[in-house]
Amino acid sequence: DNGGPLLSVRGVTVRFGGIVALDGVSFDVPRHQVCGLIGPNGAGKTTLFNCLSRLYAYQAGDIVFDGESITAMPTHRIATLGMGRTFQNLAMFRTLPVRDNIMIGAHSRSASGFIASALRLPAVSAEERRLRQRADEIMEYLELTSVADRPAGDLPFGTQKRVEMGRALAADPKLLLLDEPAAGLNHEELADLGRLITDVRDRLKMTVLLVEHHMSLVMSVSDHIVALNFGKKIAEGTPAEIQRHPDVIAAYLGAP
Ligand code: ATP
């Protein structure tokens, strides 16, 4: 579309009673990049994700997605804009098969699917074929085809995390929000995750905003990193710049 950043966060402030969870945070996420969002526990990373998907209201500031302010946008429109998200506590249906979980993810982007199923139109079957085909593609991409019919909740944790990723990818989002995708993964799964994130950028042409505590993963996959502490942006730059930034080092070492 326009050549501007895909996402622009401008002076976003969120208070919970006396706690200022985000304090005038501003940054841009350019298109087709991986942007890392780091910071110690309680820095405000998840709160920011919740503002992007408008689960939380912000008291000040503006968020512009793909050239359009989402601040006053009706919630049902936000769902169709093209932001996909994974959750720290996996957000899938544990008793449903992997395939159904991913089909539900693909469905969430398509307004026509909603309308057709609400009205019980015969179009549902054509729509269902499309969703099934999309789910098959995603499962193949994530090497989940062999577990397509297994209940998602029965699978090993690392596989469940791939299902969660598939649910978010299936809607073909412009922006993929990943909330601690590395948490709980073993060494080999971590290496796979790193390759997957850069492949999502390079081959699927998506933009990724990555909240992650696993520093070597963030440093290896991010084009750009934003660091928060106590709700404020303390630094942004390339991984090399962030790694040697005195305020970032101090935040992680707990120095004053
Ligand atoms: P972590 O790395 O531990 O997930 P985080 O950087 O994601 O931390 P947030 O979860 O965004 O941090 O929390 C930022 C601050 O806002 C914390 O002080 C937290 O206690 C507070 N907070 C977040 N959500 C709420 C809420 N719903 N009600 C009250 N306080 C909240």
Coordinates of C-alpha atoms and ligand atoms in Angstrom, one line a residue:
D1 CA 0.0 0.0 0.0
N2 CA 1.5 3.3 1.0
G3 CA 5.2 3.3 1.6
G4 CA 5.0 4.2 5.3
P5 CA 5.5 1.9 8.2
L6 CA 3.0 -0.9 8.6
L7 CA 2.5 0.0 12.3
S8 CA 3.0 3.3 14.1
V9 CA 2.6 3.5 17.9
R10 CA 2.4 7.1 18.9
G11 CA 2.6 8.2 22.5
V12 CA 0.5 5.3 23.9
T13 CA -0.2 5.5 27.6
V14 CA -2.0 2.9 29.7
R15 CA -2.7 3.2 33.4
F16 CA -4.2 0.6 35.7
G17 CA -5.2 2.5 38.8
G18 CA -1.9 3.9 40.1
I19 CA 0.3 1.8 37.8
V20 CA 1.5 3.3 34.6
A21 CA 1.9 0.2 32.4
L22 CA 2.8 2.2 29.3
D23 CA 4.1 5.8 29.4
G24 CA 4.0 7.6 26.1
V25 CA 5.5 4.8 24.1
S26 CA 6.2 5.6 20.4
F27 CA 7.9 3.5 17.7
D28 CA 7.3 2.4 14.1
V29 CA 7.4 -1.1 12.6
P30 CA 8.5 -0.9 8.9
R31 CA 6.9 -3.3 6.5
H32 CA 8.5 -6.7 5.9
Q33 CA 10.8 -6.6 8.9
V34 CA 11.0 -8.4 12.2
C35 CA 10.8 -6.0 15.1
G36 CA 11.8 -7.3 18.5
L37 CA 10.1 -5.9 21.6
I38 CA 12.2 -6.6 24.8
G39 CA 12.2 -5.5 28.4
P40 CA 12.3 -7.0 31.9
N41 CA 9.2 -8.5 33.6
G42 CA 6.4 -5.9 33.9
A43 CA 8.0 -3.6 31.3
G44 CA 4.7 -3.3 29.4
K45 CA 5.2 -5.6 26.4
T46 CA 2.1 -7.7 26.8
T47 CA 0.1 -4.5 27.6
L48 CA 1.3 -3.1 24.3
F49 CA 0.1 -6.2 22.4
N50 CA -3.2 -5.9 24.1
C51 CA -3.5 -2.3 22.9
L52 CA -2.7 -3.3 19.3
S53 CA -5.6 -5.9 19.3
R54 CA -7.6 -3.4 21.4
L55 CA -8.2 -5.8 24.2
Y56 CA -7.0 -2.8 26.4
A57 CA -8.0 0.8 25.9
Y58 CA -5.2 3.4 26.1
Q59 CA -5.7 6.7 27.9
A60 CA -3.5 8.7 25.5
G61 CA -1.8 8.2 22.2
D62 CA -2.7 6.7 18.8
I63 CA -2.0 3.5 16.9
V64 CA -1.9 3.7 13.2
F65 CA -2.0 0.4 11.3
D66 CA -1.4 0.3 7.5
G67 CA -2.1 4.1 7.3
E68 CA -5.3 4.1 9.3
S69 CA -5.8 5.0 13.0
I70 CA -7.3 2.1 14.9
T71 CA -7.9 4.1 18.0
A72 CA -11.6 4.8 17.3
M73 CA -12.2 1.9 15.0
P74 CA -15.1 -0.5 15.8
T75 CA -13.8 -3.8 17.2
H76 CA -15.3 -5.9 14.4
R77 CA -13.2 -3.9 11.8
I78 CA -10.0 -4.5 13.8
A79 CA -10.6 -8.2 13.4
T80 CA -10.5 -7.9 9.6
L81 CA -7.5 -5.5 9.3
G82 CA -4.8 -8.2 9.2
M83 CA -3.2 -8.6 12.6
G84 CA -2.6 -12.2 13.7
R85 CA -1.5 -13.0 17.2
T86 CA -0.2 -15.8 19.3
F87 CA -0.6 -15.9 23.1
Q88 CA 1.8 -16.8 25.9
N89 CA -0.9 -19.1 27.2
L90 CA -1.9 -20.9 24.1
A91 CA -5.3 -19.8 22.8
M92 CA -6.4 -22.8 20.9
F93 CA -9.3 -25.3 21.4
R94 CA -7.5 -28.2 23.1
T95 CA -10.1 -30.9 22.4
L96 CA -10.5 -30.0 18.7
P97 CA -8.2 -31.5 16.1
V98 CA -5.2 -29.5 14.8
R99 CA -6.9 -29.0 11.4
D100 CA -10.0 -27.5 13.0
N101 CA -8.0 -25.1 15.1
I102 CA -6.2 -23.9 12.0
M103 CA -9.4 -23.6 10.0
I104 CA -10.9 -21.5 12.8
G105 CA -7.8 -19.2 12.5
A106 CA -8.3 -18.9 8.7
H107 CA -12.0 -18.2 9.3
S108 CA -11.4 -15.2 11.6
R109 CA -10.2 -13.0 8.8
S110 CA -13.0 -13.6 6.3
A111 CA -16.1 -11.5 6.8
S112 CA -17.9 -13.4 4.1
G113 CA -17.4 -16.6 6.0
F114 CA -18.9 -15.0 9.1
I115 CA -21.9 -13.7 7.2
A116 CA -22.4 -17.0 5.2
S117 CA -22.3 -19.1 8.4
A118 CA -24.5 -16.7 10.3
L119 CA -27.1 -16.9 7.6
R120 CA -26.5 -20.6 7.0
L121 CA -26.1 -20.0 3.3
P122 CA -25.1 -22.8 0.9
A123 CA -21.9 -20.7 0.3
V124 CA -20.6 -22.2 3.5
S125 CA -19.5 -25.4 1.8
A126 CA -17.4 -23.5 -0.8
E127 CA -16.1 -21.4 2.0
E128 CA -15.4 -24.5 4.1
R129 CA -13.4 -26.0 1.2
R130 CA -11.3 -22.9 1.0
L131 CA -10.7 -22.9 4.7
R132 CA -9.7 -26.6 4.6
Q133 CA -7.3 -26.0 1.8
R134 CA -5.7 -23.1 3.6
A135 CA -5.4 -25.2 6.7
D136 CA -3.8 -28.0 4.7
E137 CA -1.2 -25.5 3.3
I138 CA -0.4 -24.1 6.7
M139 CA -0.1 -27.6 8.3
E140 CA 2.3 -28.6 5.5
Y141 CA 4.3 -25.4 6.0
L142 CA 4.6 -26.0 9.7
E143 CA 5.1 -29.8 9.4
L144 CA 1.9 -30.5 11.2
T145 CA 0.2 -32.7 8.5
S146 CA 0.9 -35.9 10.3
V147 CA -0.9 -34.7 13.4
A148 CA -3.8 -33.0 11.6
D149 CA -6.5 -35.2 13.1
R150 CA -5.1 -35.3 16.7
P151 CA -6.7 -33.2 19.4
A152 CA -4.4 -30.2 19.8
G153 CA -4.2 -30.5 23.6
D154 CA -2.8 -34.0 23.4
L155 CA 0.3 -33.0 21.5
P156 CA 3.8 -32.2 23.0
F157 CA 4.2 -28.6 24.1
G158 CA 6.5 -27.6 21.2
T159 CA 4.0 -29.0 18.7
Q160 CA 1.1 -27.1 20.4
K161 CA 3.1 -24.0 20.0
R162 CA 3.4 -24.7 16.2
V163 CA -0.4 -25.1 16.2
E164 CA -0.8 -21.8 17.9
M165 CA 1.5 -20.3 15.2
G166 CA -0.6 -21.9 12.5
R167 CA -3.8 -20.5 13.9
A168 CA -2.3 -17.0 13.7
L169 CA -0.7 -17.6 10.2
A170 CA -3.8 -19.1 8.7
A171 CA -5.6 -15.7 8.5
D172 CA -2.7 -14.5 6.3
P173 CA -2.0 -11.5 8.5
K174 CA 0.0 -8.5 7.4
L175 CA 1.3 -8.2 10.9
L176 CA 2.1 -11.2 13.0
L177 CA 2.3 -10.5 16.8
L178 CA 4.3 -13.2 18.6
D179 CA 4.1 -13.3 22.4
E180 CA 7.0 -15.2 23.8
P181 CA 7.1 -18.0 21.1
A182 CA 10.3 -19.4 22.5
A183 CA 9.1 -20.0 26.1
G184 CA 9.3 -23.6 27.0
L185 CA 11.0 -24.8 23.7
N186 CA 14.0 -27.1 23.7
H187 CA 17.2 -26.3 21.8
E188 CA 16.2 -27.9 18.5
E189 CA 12.7 -26.3 18.6
L190 CA 14.4 -22.9 19.2
A191 CA 16.5 -23.3 16.1
D192 CA 13.4 -24.2 14.1
L193 CA 11.5 -21.2 15.5
G194 CA 14.3 -18.8 14.5
R195 CA 14.3 -20.2 10.9
L196 CA 10.5 -20.0 10.8
I197 CA 10.3 -16.4 11.9
T198 CA 12.7 -15.2 9.2
D199 CA 11.0 -17.4 6.7
V200 CA 7.6 -15.8 7.6
R201 CA 9.3 -12.4 6.8
D202 CA 11.2 -13.4 3.7
R203 CA 8.9 -15.9 2.0
L204 CA 5.4 -15.1 3.3
K205 CA 6.3 -11.4 3.2
M206 CA 4.7 -10.7 6.6
T207 CA 5.8 -8.2 9.2
V208 CA 6.5 -9.6 12.6
L209 CA 6.5 -7.9 16.1
L210 CA 8.1 -10.3 18.5
V211 CA 7.9 -10.1 22.3
E212 CA 10.6 -12.4 23.6
H213 CA 12.8 -12.9 26.7
H214 CA 15.1 -15.3 24.9
M215 CA 17.8 -12.8 24.0
S216 CA 19.8 -14.9 21.5
L217 CA 16.7 -15.6 19.5
V218 CA 15.6 -11.9 19.5
M219 CA 19.1 -10.8 18.5
S220 CA 19.4 -13.3 15.7
V221 CA 16.1 -12.8 14.0
S222 CA 15.2 -9.1 14.5
D223 CA 16.0 -6.3 12.1
H224 CA 15.2 -3.7 14.7
I225 CA 14.6 -3.9 18.4
V226 CA 12.6 -1.7 20.8
A227 CA 13.4 -1.9 24.5
L228 CA 11.0 -1.0 27.3
N229 CA 11.4 -0.7 31.0
F230 CA 8.8 0.4 33.5
G231 CA 6.4 1.3 30.7
K232 CA 8.9 3.6 28.9
K233 CA 10.9 3.1 25.7
I234 CA 14.5 3.2 26.9
A235 CA 16.2 2.4 23.6
E236 CA 15.7 1.3 20.0
G237 CA 18.1 0.2 17.2
T238 CA 19.8 -2.7 15.6
P239 CA 20.5 -5.8 17.6
A240 CA 24.1 -4.7 17.9
E241 CA 23.2 -1.2 19.1
I242 CA 20.7 -2.6 21.7
Q243 CA 23.2 -5.2 23.0
R244 CA 25.7 -2.5 24.0
H245 CA 23.2 0.2 25.0
P246 CA 24.0 1.2 28.6
D247 CA 20.3 1.7 29.6
V248 CA 19.4 -1.7 28.3
I249 CA 22.3 -3.3 30.1
A250 CA 21.3 -1.5 33.3
A251 CA 17.6 -2.5 33.0
Y252 CA 18.6 -6.2 32.8
L253 CA 21.2 -6.0 35.5
G254 CA 18.8 -4.1 37.8
A255 CA 21.2 -1.2 38.2
P256 CA 19.8 2.2 39.1
Ligands
ATP1 P1 6.3 -10.1 31.3 O1 7.6 -10.1 30.5 O2 6.5 -10.5 32.7 O3 5.2 -10.7 30.5 P2 5.4 -7.4 30.3 O4 6.5 -6.6 29.8 O5 4.6 -8.1 29.4 O6 5.9 -8.5 31.4 P3 2.9 -6.3 31.2 O7 2.3 -7.6 31.5 O8 2.5 -5.5 30.1 O9 4.5 -6.5 31.2 O10 2.7 -5.4 32.6 C1 3.1 -4.1 32.7 C2 2.6 -3.5 34.0 O11 1.1 -3.4 34.0 C3 2.9 -4.4 35.2 O12 3.1 -3.6 36.3 C4 1.5 -5.2 35.4 O13 1.4 -5.6 36.7 C5 0.5 -4.2 35.0 N1 -0.7 -4.8 34.4 C6 -0.8 -5.4 33.2 N2 -2.1 -5.8 32.9 C7 -2.8 -5.3 34.0 C8 -4.2 -5.4 34.3 N3 -5.1 -6.0 33.5 N4 -4.6 -4.9 35.5 C9 -3.7 -4.3 36.3 N5 -2.4 -4.2 36.1 C10 -1.9 -4.7 34.9

